[in-house]
GROMACS .gro file of C-alpha atoms in nm:
model
  242
    1MET     CA    1   0.000   0.000   0.000
    2LYS     CA    2   0.139   0.339  -0.088
    3LYS     CA    3   0.188   0.574   0.200
    4ILE     CA    4  -0.113   0.789   0.241
    5ILE     CA    5  -0.076   1.159   0.192
    6LYS     CA    6  -0.296   1.383   0.395
    7TYR     CA    7  -0.432   1.700   0.238
    8ILE     CA    8  -0.518   1.701   0.181
    9GLY     CA    9  -0.485   1.893   0.845
   10LEU     CA   10  -0.639   2.215   0.810
   11PHE     CA   11  -0.420   2.418   0.576
   12ILE     CA   12   0.151   2.490   1.059
   13LEU     CA   13   0.310   2.721   0.783
   14VAL     CA   14   0.679   2.633   0.742
   15MET     CA   15   0.903   2.683   0.443
   16LEU     CA   16   0.844   2.415   0.181
   17GLY     CA   17   1.213   2.357   0.138
   18GLN     CA   18   1.254   2.283   0.507
   19PHE     CA   19   0.976   2.031   0.492
   20ILE     CA   20   1.141   1.842   0.209
   21ILE     CA   21   1.478   1.841   0.382
   22LEU     CA   22   1.330   1.722   0.710
   23ALA     CA   23   1.092   1.467   0.561
   24ILE     CA   24   1.182   1.105   0.633
   25PRO     CA   25   1.143   0.847   0.354
   26PHE     CA   26   0.800   0.872   0.199
   27ALA     CA   27   0.712   0.516   0.296
   28PHE     CA   28   0.678   0.646   0.651
   29SER     CA   29   0.555   1.000   0.588
   30THR     CA   30   0.230   1.184   0.550
   31LEU     CA   31   0.174   1.509   0.363
   32LYS     CA   32  -0.078   1.757   0.491
   33ILE     CA   33  -0.191   2.034   0.264
   34LYS     CA   34  -0.377   2.296   0.464
   35SER     CA   35  -0.609   2.570   0.346
   36VAL     CA   36  -0.563   2.916   0.497
   37GLU     CA   37  -0.814   3.187   0.414
   38GLY     CA   38  -0.657   3.517   0.308
   39SER     CA   39  -0.816   3.831   0.440
   40ALA     CA   40  -0.697   4.044   0.148
   41ASP     CA   41  -0.868   3.858  -0.137
   42ASN     CA   42  -1.092   3.617   0.057
   43SER     CA   43  -0.926   3.324  -0.118
   44GLN     CA   44  -0.802   2.992   0.010
   45HIS     CA   45  -0.425   2.953   0.032
   46ILE     CA   46  -0.230   2.632   0.043
   47ALA     CA   47   0.062   2.533   0.263
   48PHE     CA   48   0.244   2.205   0.293
   49GLU     CA   49   0.350   2.010   0.599
   50PHE     CA   50   0.553   1.692   0.613
   51LYS     CA   51   0.500   1.505   0.935
   52ALA     CA   52   0.673   1.185   1.034
   53LYS     CA   53   0.431   0.906   1.105
   54ASP     CA   54   0.538   0.623   1.333
   55MET     CA   55   0.411   0.299   1.194
   56PRO     CA   56   0.511  -0.062   1.259
   57THR     CA   57   0.664  -0.264   0.980
   58PHE     CA   58   0.410  -0.495   0.822
   59GLU     CA   59   0.346  -0.674   0.498
   60GLU     CA   60   0.140  -0.491   0.243
   61PRO     CA   61  -0.217  -0.614   0.282
   62ALA     CA   62  -0.423  -0.741  -0.006
   63PRO     CA   63  -0.662  -0.487  -0.159
   64ILE     CA   64  -1.014  -0.494  -0.017
   65TYR     CA   65  -1.267  -0.486  -0.299
   66ALA     CA   66  -1.623  -0.355  -0.291
   67ASP     CA   67  -1.899  -0.316  -0.546
   68THR     CA   68  -1.872   0.064  -0.564
   69LYS     CA   69  -1.605   0.328  -0.514
   70GLU     CA   70  -1.805   0.475  -0.226
   71ALA     CA   71  -1.817   0.136  -0.054
   72ALA     CA   72  -1.444   0.080  -0.113
   73LEU     CA   73  -1.372   0.397   0.086
   74VAL     CA   74  -1.539   0.267   0.401
   75VAL     CA   75  -1.443  -0.104   0.405
   76VAL     CA   76  -1.073  -0.024   0.460
   77ASN     CA   77  -0.905   0.089   0.782
   78GLN     CA   78  -0.997   0.454   0.745
   79LYS     CA   79  -0.748   0.570   1.009
   80ILE     CA   80  -0.464   0.458   0.783
   81TYR     CA   81  -0.592   0.652   0.483
   82PHE     CA   82  -0.745   0.959   0.644
   83GLY     CA   83  -0.614   0.977   1.002
   84GLU     CA   84  -0.814   1.014   1.321
   85GLU     CA   85  -0.899   1.379   1.256
   86TYR     CA   86  -1.032   1.327   0.904
   87LEU     CA   87  -1.229   1.004   0.927
   88TYR     CA   88  -1.524   1.191   0.779
   89ALA     CA   89  -1.331   1.227   0.452
   90SER     CA   90  -1.418   0.866   0.364
   91LYS     CA   91  -1.780   0.973   0.310
   92VAL     CA   92  -1.870   1.118  -0.031
   93SER     CA   93  -2.087   1.429  -0.021
   94ASP     CA   94  -2.047   1.563  -0.377
   95ILE     CA   95  -1.867   1.397  -0.668
   96ILE     CA   96  -1.673   1.647  -0.880
   97LYS     CA   97  -1.504   1.421  -1.135
   98ILE     CA   98  -1.446   1.051  -1.204
   99PHE     CA   99  -1.169   0.914  -1.425
  100GLU     CA  100  -1.199   0.544  -1.505
  101ASN     CA  101  -1.068   0.275  -1.741
  102ASP     CA  102  -1.051  -0.105  -1.719
  103ASP     CA  103  -0.772  -0.107  -1.461
  104TYR     CA  104  -0.802   0.202  -1.240
  105ALA     CA  105  -1.044   0.471  -1.129
  106THR     CA  106  -0.974   0.808  -0.969
  107MET     CA  107  -1.260   0.993  -0.801
  108VAL     CA  108  -1.249   1.359  -0.702
  109TYR     CA  109  -1.510   1.444  -0.443
  110PHE     CA  110  -1.594   1.675  -0.157
  111SER     CA  111  -1.667   1.540   0.189
  112LYS     CA  112  -1.858   1.768   0.426
  113LYS     CA  113  -1.781   1.753   0.797
  114ASN     CA  114  -2.035   2.020   0.888
  115SER     CA  115  -2.193   2.332   0.741
  116LYS     CA  116  -1.859   2.518   0.716
  117GLU     CA  117  -1.585   2.258   0.706
  118GLY     CA  118  -1.489   1.970   0.484
  119ALA     CA  119  -1.222   1.828   0.255
  120LEU     CA  120  -1.156   1.792  -0.115
  121VAL     CA  121  -1.049   1.431  -0.167
  122ILE     CA  122  -0.881   1.256  -0.458
  123ALA     CA  123  -0.894   0.877  -0.425
  124LYS     CA  124  -0.751   0.617  -0.660
  125PHE     CA  125  -0.886   0.263  -0.690
  126LYS     CA  126  -0.773  -0.064  -0.844
  127ILE     CA  127  -1.039  -0.239  -1.053
  128LYS     CA  128  -1.103  -0.609  -1.103
  129ILE     CA  129  -1.384  -0.784  -1.288
  130VAL     CA  130  -1.592  -1.038  -1.098
  131GLU     CA  131  -1.872  -1.206  -1.290
  132ASP     CA  132  -1.867  -0.933  -1.553
  133LYS     CA  133  -1.900  -0.663  -1.287
  134LYS     CA  134  -1.640  -0.411  -1.179
  135GLN     CA  135  -1.518  -0.409  -0.821
  136TYR     CA  136  -1.302  -0.141  -0.663
  137ALA     CA  137  -1.023  -0.140  -0.403
  138LEU     CA  138  -0.884   0.182  -0.256
  139LEU     CA  139  -0.514   0.228  -0.331
  140THR     CA  140  -0.443   0.579  -0.205
  141ALA     CA  141  -0.624   0.895  -0.103
  142ILE     CA  142  -0.511   1.253  -0.060
  143PHE     CA  143  -0.717   1.537   0.073
  144GLN     CA  144  -0.714   1.914   0.116
  145GLY     CA  145  -0.900   2.059   0.413
  146TYR     CA  146  -1.136   2.351   0.362
  147GLY     CA  147  -1.284   2.593   0.614
  148ASN     CA  148  -1.216   2.645   0.984
  149SER     CA  149  -0.890   2.816   0.889
  150LYS     CA  150  -0.688   3.098   1.036
  151ARG     CA  151  -0.696   3.433   0.861
  152ILE     CA  152  -0.367   3.570   0.734
  153LYS     CA  153  -0.280   3.876   0.531
  154GLU     CA  154  -0.155   3.778   0.190
  155THR     CA  155  -0.078   3.983  -0.119
  156PRO     CA  156  -0.194   3.860  -0.460
  157GLU     CA  157   0.171   3.792  -0.542
  158GLY     CA  158   0.212   3.590  -0.224
  159HIS     CA  159  -0.101   3.394  -0.300
  160PHE     CA  160   0.028   3.312  -0.648
  161ASP     CA  161   0.361   3.195  -0.502
  162ILE     CA  162   0.177   2.953  -0.273
  163PHE     CA  163  -0.039   2.839  -0.563
  164CYS     CA  164   0.276   2.763  -0.762
  165GLN     CA  165   0.427   2.570  -0.470
  166ALA     CA  166   0.123   2.343  -0.472
  167ILE     CA  167   0.186   2.263  -0.839
  168GLN     CA  168   0.562   2.228  -0.808
  169VAL     CA  169   0.542   1.934  -0.565
  170LEU     CA  170   0.322   1.721  -0.791
  171ASP     CA  171   0.614   1.486  -0.867
  172LEU     CA  172   0.608   1.361  -0.507
  173PRO     CA  173   0.509   0.995  -0.454
  174ASP     CA  174   0.133   0.932  -0.457
  175LEU     CA  175   0.062   1.274  -0.608
  176LYS     CA  176   0.218   1.180  -0.940
  177ASP     CA  177   0.045   0.842  -0.953
  178LEU     CA  178  -0.317   0.955  -0.924
  179GLY     CA  179  -0.377   0.939  -1.298
  180ILE     CA  180  -0.533   0.626  -1.445
  181THR     CA  181  -0.328   0.598  -1.766
  182GLU     CA  182   0.028   0.472  -1.734
  183GLY     CA  183   0.276   0.708  -1.897
  184ASN     CA  184   0.044   1.011  -1.884
  185ARG     CA  185   0.152   1.308  -1.673
  186PHE     CA  186  -0.160   1.383  -1.472
  187ILE     CA  187  -0.140   1.732  -1.315
  188PHE     CA  188  -0.424   1.875  -1.108
  189GLY     CA  189  -0.540   2.128  -0.851
  190GLY     CA  190  -0.853   2.214  -0.661
  191LEU     CA  191  -1.029   2.462  -0.432
  192ASP     CA  192  -0.874   2.735  -0.645
  193PRO     CA  193  -1.008   3.081  -0.735
  194GLU     CA  194  -1.136   3.191  -1.073
  195TYR     CA  195  -0.798   3.295  -1.212
  196VAL     CA  196  -0.721   2.929  -1.288
  197LYS     CA  197  -0.936   2.981  -1.597
  198ARG     CA  198  -0.633   3.168  -1.736
  199LEU     CA  199  -0.378   2.915  -1.611
  200LYS     CA  200  -0.094   2.801  -1.836
  201ILE     CA  201   0.163   2.540  -1.732
  202GLU     CA  202   0.447   2.492  -1.979
  203GLY     CA  203   0.239   2.699  -2.221
  204GLN     CA  204  -0.055   2.458  -2.204
  205SER     CA  205  -0.407   2.517  -2.077
  206PRO     CA  206  -0.577   2.260  -1.852
  207THR     CA  207  -0.765   1.977  -2.019
  208GLU     CA  208  -1.074   2.073  -1.819
  209ILE     CA  209  -1.171   2.323  -1.550
  210ILE     CA  210  -1.472   2.220  -1.341
  211GLU     CA  211  -1.662   2.488  -1.154
  212TYR     CA  212  -1.857   2.396  -0.843
  213THR     CA  213  -2.012   2.578  -0.550
  214LEU     CA  214  -1.876   2.522  -0.202
  215TYR     CA  215  -2.046   2.686   0.097
  216GLY     CA  216  -2.175   2.958  -0.131
  217GLU     CA  217  -1.841   3.026  -0.304
  218LYS     CA  218  -1.733   2.929  -0.652
  219ARG     CA  219  -1.435   2.695  -0.659
  220TYR     CA  220  -1.253   2.516  -0.940
  221PHE     CA  221  -1.100   2.174  -0.992
  222TRP     CA  222  -0.866   2.167  -1.289
  223TYR     CA  223  -0.645   1.901  -1.442
  224TYR     CA  224  -0.414   1.816  -1.729
  225GLU     CA  225  -0.485   1.465  -1.850
  226ASN     CA  226  -0.133   1.446  -1.993
  227LEU     CA  227   0.090   1.752  -1.956
  228ILE     CA  228   0.365   1.744  -2.218
  229SER     CA  229   0.697   1.838  -2.055
  230ASP     CA  230   1.032   1.677  -1.972
  231LYS     CA  231   1.082   1.911  -1.677
  232PRO     CA  232   1.027   1.809  -1.315
  233SER     CA  233   0.726   1.985  -1.166
  234SER     CA  234   0.962   2.197  -0.951
  235GLN     CA  235   1.081   2.364  -1.274
  236PHE     CA  236   0.745   2.417  -1.444
  237ASP     CA  237   0.680   2.750  -1.613
  238ILE     CA  238   0.351   2.855  -1.449
  239GLU     CA  239   0.160   3.165  -1.547
  240VAL     CA  240  -0.186   3.317  -1.533
  241GLU     CA  241  -0.255   3.515  -1.847
  242ASN     CA  242  -0.400   3.866  -1.819
   0.00000   0.00000   0.00000
Protein backbone atom coordinates (compact mmCIF):
# COMPACT_ATOMS: atom_id res chain seq x y z
CA MET A 1 0.00 0.00 0.00
CA LYS A 2 1.39 3.39 -0.88
CA LYS A 3 1.88 5.74 2.00
CA ILE A 4 -1.13 7.89 2.41
CA ILE A 5 -0.76 11.59 1.92
CA LYS A 6 -2.96 13.83 3.95
CA TYR A 7 -4.32 17.00 2.38
CA ILE A 8 -5.18 17.01 1.81
CA GLY A 9 -4.85 18.93 8.45
CA LEU A 10 -6.39 22.15 8.10
CA PHE A 11 -4.20 24.18 5.76
CA ILE A 12 1.51 24.90 10.59
CA LEU A 13 3.10 27.21 7.83
CA VAL A 14 6.79 26.33 7.42
CA MET A 15 9.03 26.83 4.43
CA LEU A 16 8.44 24.15 1.81
CA GLY A 17 12.13 23.57 1.38
CA GLN A 18 12.54 22.83 5.07
CA PHE A 19 9.76 20.31 4.92
CA ILE A 20 11.41 18.42 2.09
CA ILE A 21 14.78 18.41 3.82
CA LEU A 22 13.30 17.22 7.10
CA ALA A 23 10.92 14.67 5.61
CA ILE A 24 11.82 11.05 6.33
CA PRO A 25 11.43 8.47 3.54
CA PHE A 26 8.00 8.72 1.99
CA ALA A 27 7.12 5.16 2.96
CA PHE A 28 6.78 6.46 6.51
CA SER A 29 5.55 10.00 5.88
CA THR A 30 2.30 11.84 5.50
CA LEU A 31 1.74 15.09 3.63
CA LYS A 32 -0.78 17.57 4.91
CA ILE A 33 -1.91 20.34 2.64
CA LYS A 34 -3.77 22.96 4.64
CA SER A 35 -6.09 25.70 3.46
CA VAL A 36 -5.63 29.16 4.97
CA GLU A 37 -8.14 31.87 4.14
CA GLY A 38 -6.57 35.17 3.08
CA SER A 39 -8.16 38.31 4.40
CA ALA A 40 -6.97 40.44 1.48
CA ASP A 41 -8.68 38.58 -1.37
CA ASN A 42 -10.92 36.17 0.57
CA SER A 43 -9.26 33.24 -1.18
CA GLN A 44 -8.02 29.92 0.10
CA HIS A 45 -4.25 29.53 0.32
CA ILE A 46 -2.30 26.32 0.43
CA ALA A 47 0.62 25.33 2.63
CA PHE A 48 2.44 22.05 2.93
CA GLU A 49 3.50 20.10 5.99
CA PHE A 50 5.53 16.92 6.13
CA LYS A 51 5.00 15.05 9.35
CA ALA A 52 6.73 11.85 10.34
CA LYS A 53 4.31 9.06 11.05
CA ASP A 54 5.38 6.23 13.33
CA MET A 55 4.11 2.99 11.94
CA PRO A 56 5.11 -0.62 12.59
CA THR A 57 6.64 -2.64 9.80
CA PHE A 58 4.10 -4.95 8.22
CA GLU A 59 3.46 -6.74 4.98
CA GLU A 60 1.40 -4.91 2.43
CA PRO A 61 -2.17 -6.14 2.82
CA ALA A 62 -4.23 -7.41 -0.06
CA PRO A 63 -6.62 -4.87 -1.59
CA ILE A 64 -10.14 -4.94 -0.17
CA TYR A 65 -12.67 -4.86 -2.99
CA ALA A 66 -16.23 -3.55 -2.91
CA ASP A 67 -18.99 -3.16 -5.46
CA THR A 68 -18.72 0.64 -5.64
CA LYS A 69 -16.05 3.28 -5.14
CA GLU A 70 -18.05 4.75 -2.26
CA ALA A 71 -18.17 1.36 -0.54
CA ALA A 72 -14.44 0.80 -1.13
CA LEU A 73 -13.72 3.97 0.86
CA VAL A 74 -15.39 2.67 4.01
CA VAL A 75 -14.43 -1.04 4.05
CA VAL A 76 -10.73 -0.24 4.60
CA ASN A 77 -9.05 0.89 7.82
CA GLN A 78 -9.97 4.54 7.45
CA LYS A 79 -7.48 5.70 10.09
CA ILE A 80 -4.64 4.58 7.83
CA TYR A 81 -5.92 6.52 4.83
CA PHE A 82 -7.45 9.59 6.44
CA GLY A 83 -6.14 9.77 10.02
CA GLU A 84 -8.14 10.14 13.21
CA GLU A 85 -8.99 13.79 12.56
CA TYR A 86 -10.32 13.27 9.04
CA LEU A 87 -12.29 10.04 9.27
CA TYR A 88 -15.24 11.91 7.79
CA ALA A 89 -13.31 12.27 4.52
CA SER A 90 -14.18 8.66 3.64
CA LYS A 91 -17.80 9.73 3.10
CA VAL A 92 -18.70 11.18 -0.31
CA SER A 93 -20.87 14.29 -0.21
CA ASP A 94 -20.47 15.63 -3.77
CA ILE A 95 -18.67 13.97 -6.68
CA ILE A 96 -16.73 16.47 -8.80
CA LYS A 97 -15.04 14.21 -11.35
CA ILE A 98 -14.46 10.51 -12.04
CA PHE A 99 -11.69 9.14 -14.25
CA GLU A 100 -11.99 5.44 -15.05
CA ASN A 101 -10.68 2.75 -17.41
CA ASP A 102 -10.51 -1.05 -17.19
CA ASP A 103 -7.72 -1.07 -14.61
CA TYR A 104 -8.02 2.02 -12.40
CA ALA A 105 -10.44 4.71 -11.29
CA THR A 106 -9.74 8.08 -9.69
CA MET A 107 -12.60 9.93 -8.01
CA VAL A 108 -12.49 13.59 -7.02
CA TYR A 109 -15.10 14.44 -4.43
CA PHE A 110 -15.94 16.75 -1.57
CA SER A 111 -16.67 15.40 1.89
CA LYS A 112 -18.58 17.68 4.26
CA LYS A 113 -17.81 17.53 7.97
CA ASN A 114 -20.35 20.20 8.88
CA SER A 115 -21.93 23.32 7.41
CA LYS A 116 -18.59 25.18 7.16
CA GLU A 117 -15.85 22.58 7.06
CA GLY A 118 -14.89 19.70 4.84
CA ALA A 119 -12.22 18.28 2.55
CA LEU A 120 -11.56 17.92 -1.15
CA VAL A 121 -10.49 14.31 -1.67
CA ILE A 122 -8.81 12.56 -4.58
CA ALA A 123 -8.94 8.77 -4.25
CA LYS A 124 -7.51 6.17 -6.60
CA PHE A 125 -8.86 2.63 -6.90
CA LYS A 126 -7.73 -0.64 -8.44
CA ILE A 127 -10.39 -2.39 -10.53
CA LYS A 128 -11.03 -6.09 -11.03
CA ILE A 129 -13.84 -7.84 -12.88
CA VAL A 130 -15.92 -10.38 -10.98
CA GLU A 131 -18.72 -12.06 -12.90
CA ASP A 132 -18.67 -9.33 -15.53
CA LYS A 133 -19.00 -6.63 -12.87
CA LYS A 134 -16.40 -4.11 -11.79
CA GLN A 135 -15.18 -4.09 -8.21
CA TYR A 136 -13.02 -1.41 -6.63
CA ALA A 137 -10.23 -1.40 -4.03
CA LEU A 138 -8.84 1.82 -2.56
CA LEU A 139 -5.14 2.28 -3.31
CA THR A 140 -4.43 5.79 -2.05
CA ALA A 141 -6.24 8.95 -1.03
CA ILE A 142 -5.11 12.53 -0.60
CA PHE A 143 -7.17 15.37 0.73
CA GLN A 144 -7.14 19.14 1.16
CA GLY A 145 -9.00 20.59 4.13
CA TYR A 146 -11.36 23.51 3.62
CA GLY A 147 -12.84 25.93 6.14
CA ASN A 148 -12.16 26.45 9.84
CA SER A 149 -8.90 28.16 8.89
CA LYS A 150 -6.88 30.98 10.36
CA ARG A 151 -6.96 34.33 8.61
CA ILE A 152 -3.67 35.70 7.34
CA LYS A 153 -2.80 38.76 5.31
CA GLU A 154 -1.55 37.78 1.90
CA THR A 155 -0.78 39.83 -1.19
CA PRO A 156 -1.94 38.60 -4.60
CA GLU A 157 1.71 37.92 -5.42
CA GLY A 158 2.12 35.90 -2.24
CA HIS A 159 -1.01 33.94 -3.00
CA PHE A 160 0.28 33.12 -6.48
CA ASP A 161 3.61 31.95 -5.02
CA ILE A 162 1.77 29.53 -2.73
CA PHE A 163 -0.39 28.39 -5.63
CA CYS A 164 2.76 27.63 -7.62
CA GLN A 165 4.27 25.70 -4.70
CA ALA A 166 1.23 23.43 -4.72
CA ILE A 167 1.86 22.63 -8.39
CA GLN A 168 5.62 22.28 -8.08
CA VAL A 169 5.42 19.34 -5.65
CA LEU A 170 3.22 17.21 -7.91
CA ASP A 171 6.14 14.86 -8.67
CA LEU A 172 6.08 13.61 -5.07
CA PRO A 173 5.09 9.95 -4.54
CA ASP A 174 1.33 9.32 -4.57
CA LEU A 175 0.62 12.74 -6.08
CA LYS A 176 2.18 11.80 -9.40
CA ASP A 177 0.45 8.42 -9.53
CA LEU A 178 -3.17 9.55 -9.24
CA GLY A 179 -3.77 9.39 -12.98
CA ILE A 180 -5.33 6.26 -14.45
CA THR A 181 -3.28 5.98 -17.66
CA GLU A 182 0.28 4.72 -17.34
CA GLY A 183 2.76 7.08 -18.97
CA ASN A 184 0.44 10.11 -18.84
CA ARG A 185 1.52 13.08 -16.73
CA PHE A 186 -1.60 13.83 -14.72
CA ILE A 187 -1.40 17.32 -13.15
CA PHE A 188 -4.24 18.75 -11.08
CA GLY A 189 -5.40 21.28 -8.51
CA GLY A 190 -8.53 22.14 -6.61
CA LEU A 191 -10.29 24.62 -4.32
CA ASP A 192 -8.74 27.35 -6.45
CA PRO A 193 -10.08 30.81 -7.35
CA GLU A 194 -11.36 31.91 -10.73
CA TYR A 195 -7.98 32.95 -12.12
CA VAL A 196 -7.21 29.29 -12.88
CA LYS A 197 -9.36 29.81 -15.97
CA ARG A 198 -6.33 31.68 -17.36
CA LEU A 199 -3.78 29.15 -16.11
CA LYS A 200 -0.94 28.01 -18.36
CA ILE A 201 1.63 25.40 -17.32
CA GLU A 202 4.47 24.92 -19.79
CA GLY A 203 2.39 26.99 -22.21
CA GLN A 204 -0.55 24.58 -22.04
CA SER A 205 -4.07 25.17 -20.77
CA PRO A 206 -5.77 22.60 -18.52
CA THR A 207 -7.65 19.77 -20.19
CA GLU A 208 -10.74 20.73 -18.19
CA ILE A 209 -11.71 23.23 -15.50
CA ILE A 210 -14.72 22.20 -13.41
CA GLU A 211 -16.62 24.88 -11.54
CA TYR A 212 -18.57 23.96 -8.43
CA THR A 213 -20.12 25.78 -5.50
CA LEU A 214 -18.76 25.22 -2.02
CA TYR A 215 -20.46 26.86 0.97
CA GLY A 216 -21.75 29.58 -1.31
CA GLU A 217 -18.41 30.26 -3.04
CA LYS A 218 -17.33 29.29 -6.52
CA ARG A 219 -14.35 26.95 -6.59
CA TYR A 220 -12.53 25.16 -9.40
CA PHE A 221 -11.00 21.74 -9.92
CA TRP A 222 -8.66 21.67 -12.89
CA TYR A 223 -6.45 19.01 -14.42
CA TYR A 224 -4.14 18.16 -17.29
CA GLU A 225 -4.85 14.65 -18.50
CA ASN A 226 -1.33 14.46 -19.93
CA LEU A 227 0.90 17.52 -19.56
CA ILE A 228 3.65 17.44 -22.18
CA SER A 229 6.97 18.38 -20.55
CA ASP A 230 10.32 16.77 -19.72
CA LYS A 231 10.82 19.11 -16.77
CA PRO A 232 10.27 18.09 -13.15
CA SER A 233 7.26 19.85 -11.66
CA SER A 234 9.62 21.97 -9.51
CA GLN A 235 10.81 23.64 -12.74
CA PHE A 236 7.45 24.17 -14.44
CA ASP A 237 6.80 27.50 -16.13
CA ILE A 238 3.51 28.55 -14.49
CA GLU A 239 1.60 31.65 -15.47
CA VAL A 240 -1.86 33.17 -15.33
CA GLU A 241 -2.55 35.15 -18.47
CA ASN A 242 -4.00 38.66 -18.19
